[in-house]
Short mmCIF file of C-alpha atoms (C1' of nucleotides) in Angstrom, two decimals:
data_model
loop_
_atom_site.label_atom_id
_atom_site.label_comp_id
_atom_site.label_asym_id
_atom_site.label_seq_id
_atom_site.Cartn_x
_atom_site.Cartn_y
_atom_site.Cartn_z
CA UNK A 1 9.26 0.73 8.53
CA UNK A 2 8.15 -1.99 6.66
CA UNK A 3 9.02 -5.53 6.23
CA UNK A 4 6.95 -8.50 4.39
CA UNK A 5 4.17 -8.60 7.26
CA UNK A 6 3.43 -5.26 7.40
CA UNK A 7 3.30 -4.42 3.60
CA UNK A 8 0.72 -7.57 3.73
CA UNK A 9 -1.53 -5.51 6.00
CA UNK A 10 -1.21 -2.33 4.04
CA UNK A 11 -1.96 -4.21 0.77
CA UNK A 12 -5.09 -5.39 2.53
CA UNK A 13 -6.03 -2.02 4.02
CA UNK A 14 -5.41 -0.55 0.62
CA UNK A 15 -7.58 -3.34 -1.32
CA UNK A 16 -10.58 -2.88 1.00
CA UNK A 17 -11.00 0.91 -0.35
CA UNK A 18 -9.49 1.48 -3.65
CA UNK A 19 -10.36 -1.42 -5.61
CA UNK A 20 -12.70 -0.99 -8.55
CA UNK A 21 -12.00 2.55 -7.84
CA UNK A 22 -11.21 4.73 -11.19
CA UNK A 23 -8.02 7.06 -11.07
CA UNK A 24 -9.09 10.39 -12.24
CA UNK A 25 -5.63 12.43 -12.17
CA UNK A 26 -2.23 11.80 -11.08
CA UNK A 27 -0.24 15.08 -8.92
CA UNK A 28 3.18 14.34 -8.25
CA UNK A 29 4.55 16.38 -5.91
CA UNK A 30 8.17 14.89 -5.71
CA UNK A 31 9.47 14.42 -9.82
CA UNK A 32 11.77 12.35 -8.84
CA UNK A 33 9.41 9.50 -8.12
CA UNK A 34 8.89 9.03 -11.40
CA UNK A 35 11.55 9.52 -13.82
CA UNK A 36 12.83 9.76 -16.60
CA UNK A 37 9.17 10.40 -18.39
CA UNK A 38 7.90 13.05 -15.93
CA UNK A 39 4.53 13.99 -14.57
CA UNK A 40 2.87 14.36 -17.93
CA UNK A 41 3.70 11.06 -19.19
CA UNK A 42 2.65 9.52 -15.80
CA UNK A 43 -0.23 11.39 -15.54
CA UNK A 44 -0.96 10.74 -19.22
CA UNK A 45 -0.71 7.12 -18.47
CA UNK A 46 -2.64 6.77 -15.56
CA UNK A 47 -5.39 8.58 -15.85
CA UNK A 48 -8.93 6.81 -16.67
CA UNK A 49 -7.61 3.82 -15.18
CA UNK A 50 -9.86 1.32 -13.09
CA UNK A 51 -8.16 0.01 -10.10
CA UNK A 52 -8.64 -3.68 -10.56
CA UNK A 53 -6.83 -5.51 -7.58
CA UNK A 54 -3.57 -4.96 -4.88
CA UNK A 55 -1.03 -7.12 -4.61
CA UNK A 56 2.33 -8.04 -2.84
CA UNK A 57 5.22 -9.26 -4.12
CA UNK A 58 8.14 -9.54 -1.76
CA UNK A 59 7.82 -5.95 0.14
CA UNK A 60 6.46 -4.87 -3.16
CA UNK A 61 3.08 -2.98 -3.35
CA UNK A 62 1.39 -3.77 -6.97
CA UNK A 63 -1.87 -1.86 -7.79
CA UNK A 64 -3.53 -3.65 -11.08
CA UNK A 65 -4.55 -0.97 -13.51
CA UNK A 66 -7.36 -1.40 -16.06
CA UNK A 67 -7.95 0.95 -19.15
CA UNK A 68 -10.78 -0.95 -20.53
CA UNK A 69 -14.08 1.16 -20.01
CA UNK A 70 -16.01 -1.25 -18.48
CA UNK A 71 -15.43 -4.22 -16.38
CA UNK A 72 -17.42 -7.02 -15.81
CA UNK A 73 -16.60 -9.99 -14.31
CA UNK A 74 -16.10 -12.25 -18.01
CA UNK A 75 -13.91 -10.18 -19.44
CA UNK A 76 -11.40 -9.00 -16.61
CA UNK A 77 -8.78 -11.77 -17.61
CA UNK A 78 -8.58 -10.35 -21.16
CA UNK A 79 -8.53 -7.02 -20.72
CA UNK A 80 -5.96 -7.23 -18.07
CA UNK A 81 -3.82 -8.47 -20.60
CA UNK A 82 -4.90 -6.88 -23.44
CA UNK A 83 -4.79 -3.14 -21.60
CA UNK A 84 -3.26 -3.50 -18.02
CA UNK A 85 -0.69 -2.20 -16.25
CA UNK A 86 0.71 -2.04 -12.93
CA UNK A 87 2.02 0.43 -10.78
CA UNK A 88 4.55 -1.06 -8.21
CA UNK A 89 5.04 0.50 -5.38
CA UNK A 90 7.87 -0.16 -2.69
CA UNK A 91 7.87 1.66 0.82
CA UNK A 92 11.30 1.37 1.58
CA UNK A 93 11.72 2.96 4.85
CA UNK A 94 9.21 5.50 5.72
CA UNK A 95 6.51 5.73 2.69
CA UNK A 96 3.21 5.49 3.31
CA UNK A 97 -0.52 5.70 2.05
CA UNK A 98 -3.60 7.81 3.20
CA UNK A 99 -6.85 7.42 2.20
CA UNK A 100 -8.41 11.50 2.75
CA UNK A 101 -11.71 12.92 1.86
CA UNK A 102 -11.47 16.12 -0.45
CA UNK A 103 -12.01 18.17 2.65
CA UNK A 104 -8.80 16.63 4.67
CA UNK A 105 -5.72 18.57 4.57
CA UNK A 106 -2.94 16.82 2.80
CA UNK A 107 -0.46 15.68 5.43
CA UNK A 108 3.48 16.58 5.69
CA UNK A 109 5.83 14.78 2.54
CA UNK A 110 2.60 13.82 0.80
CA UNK A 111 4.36 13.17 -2.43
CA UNK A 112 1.49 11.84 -4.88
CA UNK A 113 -1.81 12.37 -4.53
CA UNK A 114 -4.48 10.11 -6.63
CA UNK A 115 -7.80 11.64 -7.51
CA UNK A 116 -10.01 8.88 -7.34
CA UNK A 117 -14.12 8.72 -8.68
CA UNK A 118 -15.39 8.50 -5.43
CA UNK A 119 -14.70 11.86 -4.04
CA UNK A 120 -11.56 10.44 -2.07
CA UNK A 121 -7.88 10.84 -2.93
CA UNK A 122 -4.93 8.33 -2.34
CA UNK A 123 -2.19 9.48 -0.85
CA UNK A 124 1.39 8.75 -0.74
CA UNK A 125 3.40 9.99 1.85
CA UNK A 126 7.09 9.52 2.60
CA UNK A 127 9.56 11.50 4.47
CA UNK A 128 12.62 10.51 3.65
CA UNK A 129 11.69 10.11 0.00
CA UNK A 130 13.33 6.69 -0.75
CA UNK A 131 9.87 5.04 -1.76
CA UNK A 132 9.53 4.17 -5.28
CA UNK A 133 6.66 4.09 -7.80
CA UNK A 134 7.12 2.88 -11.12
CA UNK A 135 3.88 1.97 -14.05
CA UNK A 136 4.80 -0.93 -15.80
CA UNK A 137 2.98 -2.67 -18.66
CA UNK A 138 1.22 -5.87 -17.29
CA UNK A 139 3.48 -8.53 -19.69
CA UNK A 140 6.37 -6.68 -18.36
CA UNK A 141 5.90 -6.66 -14.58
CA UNK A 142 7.67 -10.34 -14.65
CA UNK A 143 10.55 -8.75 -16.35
CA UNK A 144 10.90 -5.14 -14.44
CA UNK A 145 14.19 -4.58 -12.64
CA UNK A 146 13.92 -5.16 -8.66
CA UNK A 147 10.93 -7.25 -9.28
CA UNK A 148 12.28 -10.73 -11.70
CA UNK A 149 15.48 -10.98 -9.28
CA UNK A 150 13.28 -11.71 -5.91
CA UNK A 151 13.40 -14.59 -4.01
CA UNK A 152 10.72 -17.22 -4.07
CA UNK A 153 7.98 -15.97 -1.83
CA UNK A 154 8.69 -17.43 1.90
CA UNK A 155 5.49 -19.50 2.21
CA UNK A 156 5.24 -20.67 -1.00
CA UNK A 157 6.21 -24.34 -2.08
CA UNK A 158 9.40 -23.05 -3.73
CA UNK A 159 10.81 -21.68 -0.51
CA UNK A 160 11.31 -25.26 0.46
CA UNK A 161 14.27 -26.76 2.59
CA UNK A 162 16.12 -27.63 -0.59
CA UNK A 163 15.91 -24.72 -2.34
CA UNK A 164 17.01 -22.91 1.57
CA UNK A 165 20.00 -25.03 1.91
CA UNK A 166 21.29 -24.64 -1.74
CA UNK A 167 21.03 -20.76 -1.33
CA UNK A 168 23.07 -20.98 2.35
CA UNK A 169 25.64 -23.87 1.10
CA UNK A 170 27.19 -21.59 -2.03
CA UNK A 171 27.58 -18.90 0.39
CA UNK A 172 29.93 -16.94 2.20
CA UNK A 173 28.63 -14.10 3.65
CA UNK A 174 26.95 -14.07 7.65
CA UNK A 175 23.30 -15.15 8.00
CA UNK A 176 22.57 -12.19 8.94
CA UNK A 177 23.58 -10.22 5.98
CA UNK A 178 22.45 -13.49 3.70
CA UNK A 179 18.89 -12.86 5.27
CA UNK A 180 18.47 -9.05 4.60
CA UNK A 181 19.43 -10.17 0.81
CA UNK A 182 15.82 -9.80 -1.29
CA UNK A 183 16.95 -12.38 -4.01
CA UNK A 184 17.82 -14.95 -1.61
CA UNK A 185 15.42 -15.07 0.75
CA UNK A 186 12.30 -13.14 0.67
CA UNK A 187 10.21 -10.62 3.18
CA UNK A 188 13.00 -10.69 6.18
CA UNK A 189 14.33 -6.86 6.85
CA UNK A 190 16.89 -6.07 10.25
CA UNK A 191 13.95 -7.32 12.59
CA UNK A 192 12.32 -10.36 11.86
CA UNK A 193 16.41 -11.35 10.46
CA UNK A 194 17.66 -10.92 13.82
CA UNK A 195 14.27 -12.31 15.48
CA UNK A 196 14.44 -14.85 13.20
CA UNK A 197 17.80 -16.32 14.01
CA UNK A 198 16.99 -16.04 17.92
CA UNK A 199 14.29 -18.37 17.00
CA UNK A 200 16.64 -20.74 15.56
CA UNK A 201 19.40 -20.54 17.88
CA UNK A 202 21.72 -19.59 15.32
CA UNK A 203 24.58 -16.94 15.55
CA UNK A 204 23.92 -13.58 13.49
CA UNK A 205 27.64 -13.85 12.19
CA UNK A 206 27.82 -17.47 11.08
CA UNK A 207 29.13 -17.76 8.20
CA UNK A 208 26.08 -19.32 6.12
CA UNK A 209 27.41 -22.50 4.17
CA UNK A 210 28.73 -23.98 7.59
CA UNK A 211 25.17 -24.13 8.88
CA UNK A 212 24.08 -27.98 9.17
CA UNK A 213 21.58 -29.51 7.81
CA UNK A 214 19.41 -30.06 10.72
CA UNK A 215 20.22 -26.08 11.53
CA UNK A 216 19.03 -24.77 8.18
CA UNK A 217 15.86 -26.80 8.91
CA UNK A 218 15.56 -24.95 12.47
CA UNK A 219 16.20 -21.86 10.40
CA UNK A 220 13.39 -22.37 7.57
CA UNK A 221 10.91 -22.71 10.25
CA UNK A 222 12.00 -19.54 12.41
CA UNK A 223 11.73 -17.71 9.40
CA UNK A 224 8.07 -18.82 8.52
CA UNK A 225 6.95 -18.32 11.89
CA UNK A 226 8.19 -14.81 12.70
CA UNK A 227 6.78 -13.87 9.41
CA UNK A 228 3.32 -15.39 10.20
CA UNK A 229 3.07 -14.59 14.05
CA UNK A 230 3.38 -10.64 12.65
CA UNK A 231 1.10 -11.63 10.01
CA UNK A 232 -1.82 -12.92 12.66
CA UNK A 233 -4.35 -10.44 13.63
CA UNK A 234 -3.17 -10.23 17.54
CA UNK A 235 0.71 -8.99 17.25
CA UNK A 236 0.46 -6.97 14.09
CA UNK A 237 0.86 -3.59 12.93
CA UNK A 238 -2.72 -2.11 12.54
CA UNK A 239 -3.18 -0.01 9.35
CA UNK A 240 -5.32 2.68 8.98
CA UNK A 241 -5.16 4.66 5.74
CA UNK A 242 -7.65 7.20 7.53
CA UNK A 243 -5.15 7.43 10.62
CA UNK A 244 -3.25 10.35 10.78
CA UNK A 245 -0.21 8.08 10.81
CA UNK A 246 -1.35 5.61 8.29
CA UNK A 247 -1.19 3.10 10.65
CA UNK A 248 -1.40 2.37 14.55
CA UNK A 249 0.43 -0.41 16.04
CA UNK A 250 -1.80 -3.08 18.41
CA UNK A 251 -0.74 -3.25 21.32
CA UNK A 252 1.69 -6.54 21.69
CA UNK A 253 3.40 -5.67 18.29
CA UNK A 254 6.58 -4.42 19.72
CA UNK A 255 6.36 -6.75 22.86
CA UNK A 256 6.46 -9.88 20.59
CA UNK A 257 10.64 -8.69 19.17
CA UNK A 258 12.43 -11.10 21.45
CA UNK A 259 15.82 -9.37 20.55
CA UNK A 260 15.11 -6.28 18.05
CA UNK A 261 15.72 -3.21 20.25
CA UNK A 262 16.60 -5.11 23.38
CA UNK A 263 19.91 -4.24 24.03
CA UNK A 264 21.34 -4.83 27.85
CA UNK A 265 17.77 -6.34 28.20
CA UNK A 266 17.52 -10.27 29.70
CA UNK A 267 17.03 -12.71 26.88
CA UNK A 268 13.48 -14.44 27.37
CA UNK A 269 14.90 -17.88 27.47
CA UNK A 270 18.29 -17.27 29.42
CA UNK A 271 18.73 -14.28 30.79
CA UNK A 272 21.60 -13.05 29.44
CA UNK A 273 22.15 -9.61 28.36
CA UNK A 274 21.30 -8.90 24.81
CA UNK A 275 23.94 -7.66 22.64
CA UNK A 276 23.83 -5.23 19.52
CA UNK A 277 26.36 -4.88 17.06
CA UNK A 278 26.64 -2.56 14.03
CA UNK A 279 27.97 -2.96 10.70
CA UNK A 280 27.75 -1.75 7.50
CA UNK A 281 25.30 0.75 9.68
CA UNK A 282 22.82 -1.83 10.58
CA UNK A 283 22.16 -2.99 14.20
CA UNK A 284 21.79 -6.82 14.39
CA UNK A 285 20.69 -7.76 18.61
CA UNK A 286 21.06 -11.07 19.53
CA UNK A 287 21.69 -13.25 22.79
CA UNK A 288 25.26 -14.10 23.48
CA UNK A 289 24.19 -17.66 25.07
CA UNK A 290 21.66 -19.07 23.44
CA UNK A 291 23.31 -18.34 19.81
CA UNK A 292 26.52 -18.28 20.98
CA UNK A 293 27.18 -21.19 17.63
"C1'" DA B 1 29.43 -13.99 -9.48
"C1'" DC B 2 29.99 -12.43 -5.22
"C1'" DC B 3 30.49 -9.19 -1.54
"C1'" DC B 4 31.29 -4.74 0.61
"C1'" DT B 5 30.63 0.26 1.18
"C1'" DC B 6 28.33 4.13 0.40
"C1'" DA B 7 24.61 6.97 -1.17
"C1'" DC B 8 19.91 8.30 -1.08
"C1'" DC B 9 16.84 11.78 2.67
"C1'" DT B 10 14.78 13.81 7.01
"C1'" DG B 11 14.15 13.77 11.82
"C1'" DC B 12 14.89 12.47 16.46
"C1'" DA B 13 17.20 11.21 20.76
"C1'" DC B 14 21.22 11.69 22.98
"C1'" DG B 15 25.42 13.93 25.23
"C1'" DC B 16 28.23 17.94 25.85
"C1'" DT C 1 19.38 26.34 24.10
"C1'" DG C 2 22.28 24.80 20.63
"C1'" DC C 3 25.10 21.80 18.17
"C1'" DG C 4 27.30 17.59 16.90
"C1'" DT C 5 26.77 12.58 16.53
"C1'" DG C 6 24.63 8.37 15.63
"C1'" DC C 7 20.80 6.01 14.43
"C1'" DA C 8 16.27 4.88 11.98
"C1'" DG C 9 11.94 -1.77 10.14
"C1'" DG C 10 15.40 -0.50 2.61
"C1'" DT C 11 17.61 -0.94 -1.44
"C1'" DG C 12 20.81 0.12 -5.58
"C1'" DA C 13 25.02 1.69 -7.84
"C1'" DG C 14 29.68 1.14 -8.10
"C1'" DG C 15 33.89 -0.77 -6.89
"C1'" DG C 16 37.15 -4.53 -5.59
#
DNA sequence: ACCCTCACCTGCACGC
DNA sequence: TGCGTGCAGGTGAGGG
């Protein structure tokens, strides 16, 4: 389910209750999630650890790990360094986290469970088992596979205009394919791609490099702001580790996808039916007036 | 280097 | 009711 908004909110639902938190044991339920070491090693690993901080990169979840016995506030940056590591976490499609007292039962595809010092356990949940969880040293996280290829985060300074158009000009697949791409630009999954390029105006199957230059700008903006209106309080995916679900969507978070999911539906602006087309097994919706070009 | 297709899983909504 | 099909908010490996 996720894209960059809504990892955002579960990195801040997960940072209100496990930081500072100490990781008693690991159990993996699923082996797969972490090869090729195996639940010993993991387990090994993480245990003892002090949860230190949670963190996004991209749609990346990073817990900071501490093995230092105690922290206080002076010596955090060293031993974070000195002892740290990270376990990154990605969602992918259906994962999950759940936040259960030792008296809840564990829900269906819980996966890992985290015993944590306080008498609660972490929880991570996926059905269809693509989620990923990998422990990384801290001086390696910058290196790690998946992570060092990303995209400059979309409201940061480096995802400027410049560094847009460069990425669009060289090339030659659609914009809407060029948008779902990670390691050129950042946080946009088959939603907010196709919202964003309603937004703009733009055609989903323009071929990128013959956007112009006054285009690309209308398209760095769309971007920003369909990332940020699902990042605002009112349209947003609610997370709730202690839902059943994880999570419970407010009420105006699906009423706010101008195209996603509209097919045959009037387009806001012109009334025209939307359209869907699939490929490589993706729907992308989009209105055939107002980004006819 | 780029770009495409498929694979990874389970479940659900749909039509016959 | 049952079964087949297509689809689901993501990526990565492997091939051209």
């Amino acid at each position: 389910m996720p894209e960059l908004p809504e990892v955002e909110h579960v990195v801040r639902a997960l940072r209100r209750v496990i930081v500072r938190r100490r990781i008693l044991a690991a159990e993996i339920r699923l082996p797969k999630l972490v090869p090729p070491e195996g639940k010993a090693a993991f387990n090994r690993k993480i245990k003892g650890c002090r949860i230190i901080g949670v963190r996004r990169r991209g749609k990346f979840i990073l817990i900071d790990l501490d093995r230092a016995r105690m922290l206080s506030h002076g010596r955090a940056a060293r031993t974070r360094q000195g002892s740290g590591s990270v376990l990154i976490v990605h969602l992918r499609m259906t994962g999950k986290f759940r936040y259960l007292t030792v008296d809840e039962e564990l829900p269906r595809y819980a996966h890992v469970v985290f015993y944590l010092d306080n008498n609660r356990r972490l929880v991570f949940c996926d059905q269809r088992q693509f989620g990923v969880m990998k422990l990384v040293p801290y001086s390696r996280l910058g290196l790690t596979k998946g992570i060092h290829e990303l995209a400059p985060e979309p409201f940061s300074d480096d995802f400027s205009l410049n560094y847009l158009k460069d990425v669009l000009t060289r090339s030659q697949r659609s914009l809407k394919t060029l948008l779902l791409d990670q390691t050129k630009v950042l946080g946009l999954g088959n939603i907010y791609a196709s919202e964003a390029l309603f937004r703009a105006h733009i055609n989903p199957f323009k071929i990128a490099a013959t956007l112009s230059a006054k285009r690309v700008g209308l398209l760095h903006q769309a971007i920003r702001e369909v990332l940020s209106d699902a990042l605002s309080d009112g349209s947003a995916l609610r997370v709730n580790l202690e839902h059943p679900e994880g999570f419970s969507y407010g009420e105006a978070f699906e009423d706010i996808w101008q195209v996603y999911d509209r097919e045959g539906e009037p387009c806001a602006r012109c009334s025209a039916k939307i359209k869907r087309e699939t490929h490589g097994g993706r729907s992308t919706y989009w209105c055939p007036r107002c980004q006819r070009a």
